[in-house]
XYZ file of C-alpha atoms in Angstrom:
620
model
C -142.776 -242.065 -102.135
C -142.794 -240.520 -105.627
C -139.656 -239.846 -107.641
C -138.283 -236.321 -107.256
C -135.268 -236.277 -109.596
C -135.995 -235.050 -113.097
C -133.980 -234.141 -116.183
C -133.716 -230.403 -116.792
C -134.814 -229.036 -120.162
C -132.061 -228.011 -122.562
C -132.787 -224.290 -122.343
C -132.584 -224.398 -118.514
C -129.344 -226.387 -118.644
C -127.911 -223.850 -121.092
C -128.806 -220.952 -118.793
C -127.098 -222.707 -115.876
C -123.985 -223.347 -117.979
C -124.041 -219.717 -119.113
C -123.514 -218.650 -115.513
C -119.976 -220.048 -115.658
C -119.083 -219.254 -119.263
C -120.711 -215.808 -119.652
C -120.152 -213.562 -116.665
C -120.256 -210.204 -118.465
C -119.986 -208.823 -122.034
C -116.219 -209.310 -121.927
C -116.786 -213.073 -121.628
C -118.752 -213.033 -124.895
C -115.960 -211.066 -126.563
C -113.376 -213.605 -125.428
C -115.320 -216.629 -126.684
C -116.163 -215.103 -130.063
C -112.609 -213.870 -130.698
C -111.172 -217.286 -129.857
C -113.643 -218.976 -132.207
C -112.551 -216.623 -134.985
C -108.894 -217.484 -134.339
C -109.664 -221.219 -134.407
C -111.298 -220.630 -137.825
C -107.837 -219.556 -139.168
C -108.905 -215.957 -139.698
C -106.281 -213.379 -140.685
C -108.490 -210.325 -140.094
C -110.880 -209.972 -137.161
C -113.190 -207.026 -136.479
C -114.783 -206.403 -133.067
C -117.808 -204.065 -132.911
C -119.238 -202.998 -129.535
C -122.234 -200.830 -128.635
C -122.993 -199.559 -125.137
C -120.091 -201.539 -123.655
C -121.518 -204.789 -125.016
C -124.920 -204.486 -123.363
C -126.612 -203.664 -126.671
C -124.324 -205.374 -129.198
C -121.200 -207.538 -129.357
C -120.298 -208.464 -132.927
C -117.216 -210.305 -134.207
C -116.569 -210.514 -137.951
C -113.761 -212.708 -139.350
C -112.528 -213.909 -142.729
C -111.977 -217.486 -141.580
C -112.995 -220.730 -143.241
C -116.675 -220.396 -142.269
C -119.203 -223.194 -141.643
C -121.526 -225.347 -143.688
C -125.294 -225.252 -143.214
C -125.249 -228.290 -140.931
C -122.298 -227.067 -138.863
C -123.903 -223.662 -138.438
C -127.035 -225.169 -136.935
C -125.135 -227.735 -134.863
C -122.753 -225.160 -133.392
C -125.476 -223.926 -131.023
C -125.982 -227.341 -129.432
C -124.356 -228.119 -126.074
C -121.074 -230.053 -126.225
C -120.961 -229.764 -130.002
C -117.397 -228.944 -131.132
C -114.998 -229.492 -133.984
C -111.919 -229.164 -131.764
C -111.766 -232.621 -130.134
C -113.212 -236.090 -130.796
C -111.925 -238.163 -127.857
C -110.829 -237.608 -124.251
C -107.192 -238.136 -125.245
C -107.380 -234.993 -127.388
C -107.561 -232.876 -124.229
C -103.803 -233.408 -123.807
C -102.981 -232.436 -127.396
C -104.914 -229.199 -127.694
C -103.808 -226.684 -130.292
C -107.056 -224.715 -130.380
C -108.625 -222.138 -128.067
C -111.943 -223.862 -127.503
C -112.805 -227.496 -126.920
C -115.797 -227.607 -124.560
C -118.545 -226.846 -127.065
C -120.412 -224.691 -124.548
C -119.729 -221.096 -125.630
C -122.267 -220.530 -128.404
C -124.947 -222.603 -126.656
C -124.509 -220.591 -123.440
C -124.526 -217.252 -125.260
C -127.623 -218.162 -127.284
C -129.463 -219.091 -124.069
C -129.250 -215.581 -122.614
C -129.178 -213.260 -125.646
C -130.399 -212.606 -129.164
C -127.855 -214.110 -131.552
C -127.537 -213.682 -135.298
C -125.027 -215.905 -137.129
C -123.927 -215.334 -140.723
C -121.399 -217.732 -142.225
C -120.144 -218.954 -145.587
C -117.374 -221.249 -146.739
C -115.062 -220.290 -149.596
C -116.326 -223.175 -151.744
C -119.993 -222.176 -151.399
C -121.809 -219.556 -153.434
C -124.290 -218.653 -150.687
C -124.081 -218.571 -146.931
C -126.387 -219.253 -143.992
C -128.088 -216.882 -141.545
C -129.480 -218.191 -138.246
C -131.378 -216.111 -135.666
C -131.733 -217.505 -132.124
C -133.393 -215.921 -129.084
C -133.072 -217.617 -125.712
C -132.044 -221.018 -127.174
C -135.031 -220.907 -129.524
C -134.297 -220.873 -133.258
C -136.374 -218.121 -134.827
C -135.191 -218.482 -138.407
C -132.628 -220.220 -140.614
C -132.285 -219.165 -144.232
C -129.876 -218.845 -147.125
C -128.243 -215.441 -147.482
C -125.571 -213.540 -149.350
C -122.594 -212.991 -147.064
C -118.805 -212.787 -147.500
C -116.543 -215.727 -146.754
C -116.057 -216.168 -143.046
C -118.323 -215.798 -140.042
C -120.140 -212.908 -138.383
C -121.696 -213.427 -134.943
C -123.822 -210.647 -133.469
C -124.949 -210.888 -129.827
C -127.678 -208.410 -128.850
C -129.495 -207.665 -125.590
C -127.295 -209.746 -123.303
C -129.141 -211.219 -120.278
C -132.507 -210.108 -121.689
C -134.213 -213.085 -119.994
C -132.227 -212.880 -116.734
C -132.938 -209.389 -115.342
C -131.054 -210.056 -112.131
C -127.825 -210.752 -114.029
C -128.324 -207.682 -116.199
C -128.843 -205.471 -113.136
C -125.544 -206.659 -111.697
C -123.603 -205.357 -114.693
C -121.424 -202.344 -113.942
C -121.351 -199.012 -115.735
C -120.372 -198.734 -119.387
C -116.932 -197.510 -118.378
C -116.274 -200.601 -116.275
C -117.609 -203.082 -118.812
C -115.696 -201.431 -121.650
C -112.501 -201.711 -119.651
C -113.043 -205.437 -119.157
C -113.711 -205.842 -122.885
C -110.529 -203.910 -123.687
C -108.541 -206.187 -121.367
C -109.834 -209.270 -123.181
C -109.063 -207.677 -126.539
C -105.497 -206.952 -125.386
C -104.967 -210.553 -124.290
C -106.127 -212.010 -127.583
C -104.387 -209.422 -129.784
C -101.056 -209.798 -127.960
C -101.137 -213.587 -128.273
C -101.607 -213.422 -132.061
C -99.511 -210.686 -133.705
C -99.878 -212.505 -137.047
C -103.603 -211.561 -137.147
C -104.922 -208.067 -137.910
C -107.440 -206.766 -135.351
C -109.757 -203.760 -135.298
C -111.909 -202.635 -132.385
C -114.857 -200.208 -132.638
C -117.029 -198.865 -129.817
C -120.162 -196.824 -130.542
C -118.832 -196.004 -134.001
C -115.392 -194.781 -132.866
C -112.162 -196.588 -133.736
C -110.334 -197.619 -130.547
C -107.707 -200.009 -131.949
C -106.598 -200.896 -135.458
C -103.509 -203.125 -135.465
C -102.137 -204.764 -138.645
C -100.213 -208.009 -138.962
C -96.807 -207.336 -137.408
C -94.082 -208.738 -135.177
C -94.498 -209.119 -131.447
C -92.612 -205.973 -130.448
C -94.662 -203.819 -132.825
C -97.874 -205.353 -131.482
C -96.951 -204.453 -127.886
C -96.057 -200.887 -128.928
C -99.266 -200.471 -130.941
C -101.454 -201.507 -128.008
C -99.653 -199.752 -125.132
C -98.342 -196.641 -126.888
C -95.196 -195.554 -128.723
C -93.321 -194.787 -125.486
C -93.463 -198.495 -124.610
C -90.723 -199.275 -127.157
C -87.957 -197.795 -124.997
C -89.155 -199.695 -121.941
C -88.821 -203.220 -123.378
C -85.986 -205.655 -122.681
C -86.027 -208.775 -124.917
C -86.058 -212.215 -123.284
C -85.116 -215.297 -125.331
C -84.414 -218.803 -124.025
C -84.943 -222.277 -125.464
C -84.532 -225.558 -123.594
C -85.850 -229.070 -123.985
C -88.641 -228.306 -121.519
C -89.570 -224.719 -122.293
C -89.148 -222.036 -124.944
C -89.416 -218.426 -123.763
C -89.752 -215.349 -125.974
C -91.019 -211.866 -125.330
C -90.136 -208.810 -123.318
C -89.909 -207.498 -119.778
C -90.121 -203.854 -118.793
C -87.180 -201.911 -117.388
C -87.321 -201.484 -113.598
C -87.559 -197.694 -113.774
C -90.841 -198.040 -115.694
C -92.493 -200.378 -113.179
C -96.071 -199.636 -112.178
C -98.235 -199.813 -109.086
C -100.757 -201.843 -111.034
C -100.478 -205.247 -112.702
C -102.073 -204.030 -115.908
C -99.004 -204.845 -118.029
C -98.385 -208.420 -116.947
C -99.093 -211.025 -119.612
C -98.243 -214.739 -119.647
C -99.095 -216.725 -122.773
C -98.724 -220.503 -122.814
C -98.997 -221.922 -126.306
C -100.617 -218.626 -127.412
C -103.204 -218.775 -124.614
C -103.404 -216.096 -121.922
C -103.071 -217.527 -118.403
C -102.880 -216.301 -114.830
C -100.210 -217.924 -112.667
C -99.197 -216.396 -109.301
C -96.398 -218.985 -109.090
C -94.745 -217.929 -112.360
C -95.393 -214.282 -111.524
C -93.311 -214.796 -108.382
C -90.461 -216.052 -110.580
C -90.475 -212.740 -112.454
C -90.571 -210.701 -109.235
C -87.653 -212.674 -107.801
C -85.642 -211.933 -110.964
C -86.288 -208.213 -110.351
C -85.287 -208.498 -106.687
C -83.483 -205.378 -105.540
C -84.454 -203.402 -108.656
C -88.054 -202.428 -107.815
C -89.429 -199.999 -105.265
C -91.875 -201.247 -102.672
C -95.398 -201.559 -103.989
C -94.353 -201.568 -107.650
C -94.772 -204.438 -110.099
C -92.703 -205.319 -113.175
C -94.176 -205.323 -116.670
C -93.766 -208.391 -118.848
C -95.109 -209.809 -122.114
C -93.833 -213.392 -122.232
C -94.712 -216.269 -124.531
C -94.084 -219.743 -123.122
C -94.122 -222.720 -125.475
C -94.372 -226.167 -123.849
C -95.434 -229.643 -124.903
C -99.275 -229.791 -124.795
C -99.000 -233.149 -123.034
C -97.347 -231.494 -120.013
C -100.202 -229.080 -119.248
C -103.852 -229.425 -118.276
C -106.137 -226.646 -119.513
C -109.408 -228.269 -118.474
C -109.460 -226.643 -115.023
C -111.995 -223.835 -115.341
C -114.440 -222.745 -118.086
C -112.534 -219.486 -118.557
C -109.371 -221.518 -119.387
C -107.088 -218.956 -117.697
C -105.795 -221.473 -115.150
C -103.347 -224.163 -116.236
C -101.710 -227.017 -114.355
C -98.093 -227.842 -115.257
C -96.382 -231.204 -114.806
C -93.174 -229.675 -113.436
C -93.749 -226.140 -112.160
C -90.441 -226.023 -110.267
C -88.397 -226.460 -113.443
C -90.400 -223.814 -115.280
C -89.940 -221.464 -112.325
C -86.152 -221.888 -112.337
C -85.808 -221.511 -116.126
C -88.080 -218.458 -116.264
C -86.321 -216.730 -113.387
C -82.868 -217.400 -114.873
C -83.883 -216.245 -118.359
C -85.295 -212.930 -117.108
C -82.326 -212.326 -114.825
C -79.921 -213.096 -117.669
C -81.660 -210.595 -119.957
C -81.573 -207.864 -117.326
C -77.840 -208.407 -116.886
C -77.096 -208.817 -120.592
C -78.668 -205.463 -121.449
C -77.023 -203.697 -118.490
C -80.303 -203.282 -116.644
C -79.177 -205.110 -113.504
C -75.860 -204.138 -111.863
C -73.096 -206.565 -112.871
C -69.334 -206.813 -112.406
C -67.839 -207.958 -115.698
C -64.111 -207.317 -116.121
C -64.254 -207.794 -119.875
C -67.030 -205.250 -120.516
C -66.390 -202.589 -117.864
C -64.779 -199.793 -119.886
C -63.083 -198.298 -116.831
C -61.208 -201.557 -116.233
C -60.135 -202.160 -119.832
C -56.439 -201.985 -120.765
C -55.644 -198.887 -122.866
C -55.177 -199.659 -126.551
C -51.570 -198.354 -126.627
C -50.547 -200.718 -123.814
C -52.505 -203.759 -124.980
C -49.505 -205.491 -126.671
C -46.770 -204.253 -124.338
C -45.207 -206.553 -121.779
C -45.021 -205.538 -118.161
C -41.530 -204.354 -117.092
C -39.962 -204.212 -113.655
C -40.382 -200.702 -112.213
C -37.119 -198.757 -111.725
C -36.405 -197.297 -108.288
C -34.329 -194.107 -107.987
C -33.015 -192.945 -104.604
C -31.535 -189.528 -103.802
C -28.933 -190.475 -101.234
C -27.892 -186.824 -100.568
C -31.387 -185.776 -99.475
C -31.544 -184.851 -95.751
C -35.028 -183.897 -94.453
C -33.502 -182.460 -91.235
C -31.096 -180.114 -92.967
C -31.673 -176.398 -92.208
C -30.402 -173.284 -93.869
C -28.926 -170.877 -91.221
C -27.370 -168.548 -93.724
C -24.701 -171.032 -94.665
C -24.402 -173.189 -97.650
C -27.485 -175.221 -98.518
C -26.985 -178.942 -99.025
C -27.021 -179.909 -102.616
C -30.025 -182.008 -103.401
C -31.699 -182.940 -106.566
C -34.968 -181.342 -107.541
C -37.650 -183.135 -105.552
C -41.244 -181.956 -105.970
C -43.317 -183.179 -103.050
C -46.398 -181.120 -103.820
C -46.319 -179.334 -100.450
C -45.212 -175.812 -99.615
C -42.815 -175.784 -96.668
C -43.455 -173.150 -94.016
C -40.602 -171.548 -92.010
C -40.348 -173.059 -88.531
C -39.016 -171.315 -85.430
C -36.181 -172.792 -83.393
C -36.888 -174.740 -80.213
C -35.565 -171.904 -77.962
C -38.513 -169.717 -78.998
C -40.900 -172.066 -77.225
C -39.590 -170.893 -73.819
C -39.461 -167.159 -74.433
C -41.535 -165.210 -71.859
C -41.917 -168.045 -69.362
C -39.519 -166.540 -66.801
C -42.144 -164.050 -65.534
C -44.875 -166.702 -65.261
C -43.199 -169.856 -64.071
C -41.860 -169.163 -60.554
C -43.414 -165.855 -59.624
C -45.474 -166.216 -56.394
C -47.151 -162.854 -56.849
C -49.168 -163.728 -59.907
C -51.444 -161.054 -61.281
C -54.784 -162.851 -61.332
C -56.475 -159.802 -62.764
C -55.137 -160.822 -66.134
C -56.457 -164.363 -65.795
C -59.845 -165.068 -67.349
C -62.067 -168.000 -66.400
C -64.712 -169.797 -68.475
C -68.072 -168.312 -67.640
C -70.483 -170.609 -65.878
C -73.735 -171.423 -67.636
C -76.847 -170.036 -66.089
C -78.980 -172.911 -64.845
C -82.611 -172.223 -64.067
C -84.796 -174.442 -62.012
C -86.714 -177.011 -64.037
C -89.663 -176.388 -61.749
C -89.935 -172.754 -62.724
C -93.350 -172.530 -64.405
C -92.481 -169.284 -66.126
C -89.898 -171.062 -68.322
C -92.479 -173.451 -69.756
C -94.235 -171.894 -72.746
C -96.653 -174.681 -73.666
C -97.846 -177.792 -71.947
C -97.267 -180.939 -73.998
C -100.459 -182.987 -74.132
C -99.497 -185.493 -76.855
C -96.568 -187.700 -77.744
C -95.724 -190.044 -80.610
C -95.443 -193.794 -80.097
C -93.267 -195.867 -82.456
C -93.603 -193.035 -85.032
C -96.982 -194.543 -85.859
C -99.456 -193.589 -83.151
C -100.276 -190.285 -81.473
C -101.167 -190.696 -77.799
C -103.190 -188.035 -76.016
C -104.978 -187.775 -72.689
C -108.685 -187.637 -71.994
C -110.662 -186.962 -68.850
C -111.716 -190.602 -68.806
C -108.424 -192.128 -69.862
C -106.160 -192.261 -72.903
C -106.604 -191.704 -76.652
C -104.466 -193.531 -79.270
C -104.663 -192.275 -82.894
C -103.315 -193.985 -86.013
C -101.576 -191.049 -87.705
C -101.816 -192.445 -91.259
C -105.537 -193.228 -91.115
C -106.314 -189.983 -89.294
C -104.490 -187.925 -91.914
C -106.309 -189.820 -94.677
C -109.646 -188.830 -93.118
C -108.551 -185.174 -92.848
C -107.312 -184.978 -96.437
C -110.282 -186.954 -97.766
C -112.864 -184.526 -96.406
C -110.757 -181.565 -97.504
C -110.434 -182.835 -101.104
C -114.073 -183.844 -101.247
C -115.114 -180.361 -100.166
C -112.993 -178.752 -102.883
C -114.308 -181.120 -105.579
C -118.006 -180.880 -104.759
C -118.387 -177.400 -103.262
C -115.613 -175.062 -104.377
C -112.476 -175.109 -106.478
C -109.135 -175.446 -104.756
C -106.151 -173.174 -105.241
C -103.347 -174.301 -107.491
C -99.607 -173.655 -107.464
C -98.043 -173.155 -110.883
C -94.964 -175.162 -111.834
C -91.840 -173.379 -113.057
C -91.319 -176.099 -115.656
C -94.291 -178.083 -117.039
C -94.385 -181.717 -115.998
C -94.564 -184.255 -118.833
C -95.993 -187.693 -118.072
C -96.573 -190.696 -120.321
C -99.244 -193.357 -119.807
C -100.838 -196.079 -121.877
C -103.974 -195.183 -123.918
C -106.219 -196.891 -121.351
C -104.618 -195.027 -118.441
C -104.859 -191.734 -120.331
C -108.560 -192.403 -120.917
C -109.077 -192.835 -117.140
C -107.367 -189.520 -116.402
C -109.364 -187.833 -119.170
C -112.613 -189.082 -117.621
C -111.600 -187.601 -114.258
C -110.089 -184.409 -115.677
C -112.816 -182.093 -114.358
C -112.601 -183.512 -110.848
C -108.796 -183.319 -110.922
C -108.959 -179.667 -111.962
C -111.268 -178.930 -109.037
C -108.618 -180.281 -106.655
C -105.958 -177.980 -108.116
C -104.437 -179.777 -111.117
C -103.971 -177.731 -114.296
C -103.557 -179.578 -117.617
C -102.168 -177.815 -120.676
C -102.337 -180.968 -122.813
C -103.981 -184.349 -122.363
C -103.585 -186.747 -125.287
C -102.707 -190.389 -125.870
C -99.063 -189.469 -126.466
C -98.419 -187.398 -123.342
C -99.923 -185.471 -120.455
C -98.540 -182.004 -119.642
C -99.312 -180.576 -116.192
C -98.617 -176.910 -115.433
C -100.217 -176.661 -111.984
C -100.688 -178.920 -108.964
C -102.696 -178.582 -105.728
C -101.103 -176.516 -102.982
C -98.979 -178.711 -100.741
C -98.449 -181.442 -103.323
C -94.752 -181.793 -104.249
C -93.919 -182.135 -107.918
C -92.220 -185.494 -107.339
C -95.480 -186.946 -105.966
C -97.653 -186.099 -108.991
C -96.875 -189.246 -110.990
C -97.318 -191.390 -107.866
C -100.720 -189.797 -107.172
C -101.942 -190.392 -110.726
C -100.659 -193.995 -110.754
C -102.433 -194.669 -107.473
C -105.577 -193.061 -108.860
C -105.455 -195.237 -111.979
C -104.964 -198.335 -109.829
C -107.959 -197.454 -107.644
C -110.154 -196.701 -110.638
C -109.268 -199.997 -112.339
C -110.149 -201.917 -109.189
C -113.332 -200.006 -108.348
C -114.605 -197.797 -111.139
C -117.496 -195.565 -109.977
C -120.910 -195.519 -111.614
C -121.876 -191.898 -110.931
C -120.150 -188.534 -110.905
C -120.381 -188.298 -107.141
C -118.708 -191.679 -106.799
C -115.970 -190.517 -109.163
C -115.296 -187.497 -106.946
C -115.425 -189.708 -103.874
C -112.944 -192.184 -105.344
C -110.631 -189.378 -106.444
C -110.648 -187.873 -102.945
C -109.916 -191.281 -101.409
C -107.072 -191.997 -103.807
C -105.374 -188.611 -103.324
C -105.780 -188.839 -99.550
C -104.153 -192.270 -99.545
C -101.228 -191.018 -101.654
C -100.542 -187.814 -99.704
C -101.284 -188.946 -96.133
C -98.459 -189.038 -93.607
C -96.940 -192.505 -93.663
C -96.255 -194.623 -90.608
C -92.656 -194.134 -89.499
C -92.642 -190.366 -90.055
C -91.701 -188.318 -87.011
C -93.979 -185.447 -85.933
C -93.208 -182.654 -83.513
C -95.597 -181.696 -80.726
C -97.230 -178.896 -82.752
C -97.921 -181.239 -85.679
C -99.300 -183.869 -83.319
C -101.725 -181.440 -81.701
C -102.780 -180.101 -85.100
C -103.459 -183.666 -86.247
C -105.655 -184.353 -83.209
C -107.593 -181.096 -83.554
C -108.080 -181.513 -87.314
C -109.281 -185.093 -86.922
C -112.022 -184.234 -84.462
C -113.075 -181.305 -86.647
C -114.021 -183.801 -89.363
C -117.595 -184.921 -89.918
C -116.730 -188.606 -89.381
C -113.529 -188.766 -87.314
C -114.107 -192.345 -86.166
C -113.158 -194.098 -89.402
C -110.776 -193.606 -92.304
C -112.060 -193.192 -95.895
C -111.828 -196.989 -96.227
C -114.008 -197.478 -93.093
C -111.190 -198.539 -90.783
C -110.946 -197.139 -87.230
C -108.756 -194.066 -86.821
C -108.420 -194.123 -83.028
C -109.128 -196.128 -79.906
C -109.758 -195.032 -76.314
C -108.706 -196.705 -73.100
C -110.586 -195.808 -69.909
C -108.792 -195.506 -66.594
C -110.722 -198.522 -65.317
C -109.401 -200.619 -68.200
C -105.849 -199.537 -67.423
C -106.279 -200.320 -63.727
C -107.479 -203.819 -64.578
C -104.153 -204.485 -66.278
C -102.419 -204.086 -62.887
C -104.733 -206.399 -60.985
């Protein structure tokens, strides 16, 4: 039998490795930004065209590369970060695998320009699909510029799976946020299709957070500082009243590297226990500094997962530090006798000693004394705070009873009796106005009768279907009516969230929203759809932003569809809400007037039926 195992060519191996390292344009952005940081750059410029599908370029002023290093950097497992396996447990750099540039060059057109400060001329290398097209000397500034064009040009299937420009740009922005927040000592600029999205200078950590998430973020931040032998914590958490339905403002950095850790996230949520509403998540921007020997980064190519030696200790320290900060800045309710102003000793009495209270007794005071025209007992002035009313003598209680007590001939014509209530028969059909055909079960289900059996409707899902089709009709066919607000409603969101609302502004206006101003600083709403309470507007928009971030549509119809789904989910009757018989019947009639009454907007069943035969089988 012939041998069947063979060694794959380098370009095939690079394409396979690229499947793990490069998942979308945002992955390229992450790798190139981290390489620029490892090159000790102080200024980094990110240039994007068509959400990274046409161009991803990162320009830095770092130390650059020599001619040999520039050519060798595109080889697999070629790196300057480590030299031995032991170095994996003493990592102080972002990269160490030596796979990023080789993987990117295997699936795109790459142009590298680099020059060291000690050299007069730099090097330019052009690679297409792992094949070096040219390498020549060029004039270029100190540092490195890497341009990645036509991503996935040789893998059409991967390119077809890319989302819309809006989705891909949002993923790129998320990666930019993670890198920029971890390194406030580096100046970053971000350009997309020629427009300036972010331009942040070198600054402290608080200023960096405010620059990225908007000026209103400054008042939301609560500083967290703690240093122990195991862990050093610095950063900020958001105040509970500014919590969000999304997790878009949750950032953990371990040794200046962004990570995802559900375990440590639970520590933050437990510190906020009792302060957050259901379904809301706290915001935090926390830097954790630990000994590199106690963590393992080599878990996944994306390097966002880290293993800790002692997670339980980190959990306890992190939870205590956040809880302490919330209490220290009077965010969490505390009982502190030294700082509660209402319990403080007045300044005038601070140095006085307590004295025994004096008791004075008026021995001549007689509460039963009465004034019958004679002399009034002499008493001292005693102000009780009550006004005494004149009382009649006890003989007056029996006046007029002689004619009623022992008279056998009582005049019953003067006696009135309590009228008896008029009771009608419960079987009188004329007293029944309507026949009740539905009832509510556990304030969650509406039960109705059918000719063949019984119908059970989930009231929340049914109302979602009703509202969904109603909103969709207004968005796509005709404009809905709007109710004007007496006072304009001012809302504040982050620049990314404002951009989402701006993209959906036309569809929102078709549902009944009226915007007088929509900018990065604030959103002013003067009108809302009929039936939408003013207090629900911010909740609706937050839910909409959350849905868009999780499933951004590719077409205008999908945008309208997603908007209708999100608003229906926010405004639908919740389980646990009591409905009267009229509302129940209206719900049933409205549901079966829909085009697709069987399922909710999220394709979940809205009702079930039980035939009489099925019920009879239960009794067998």
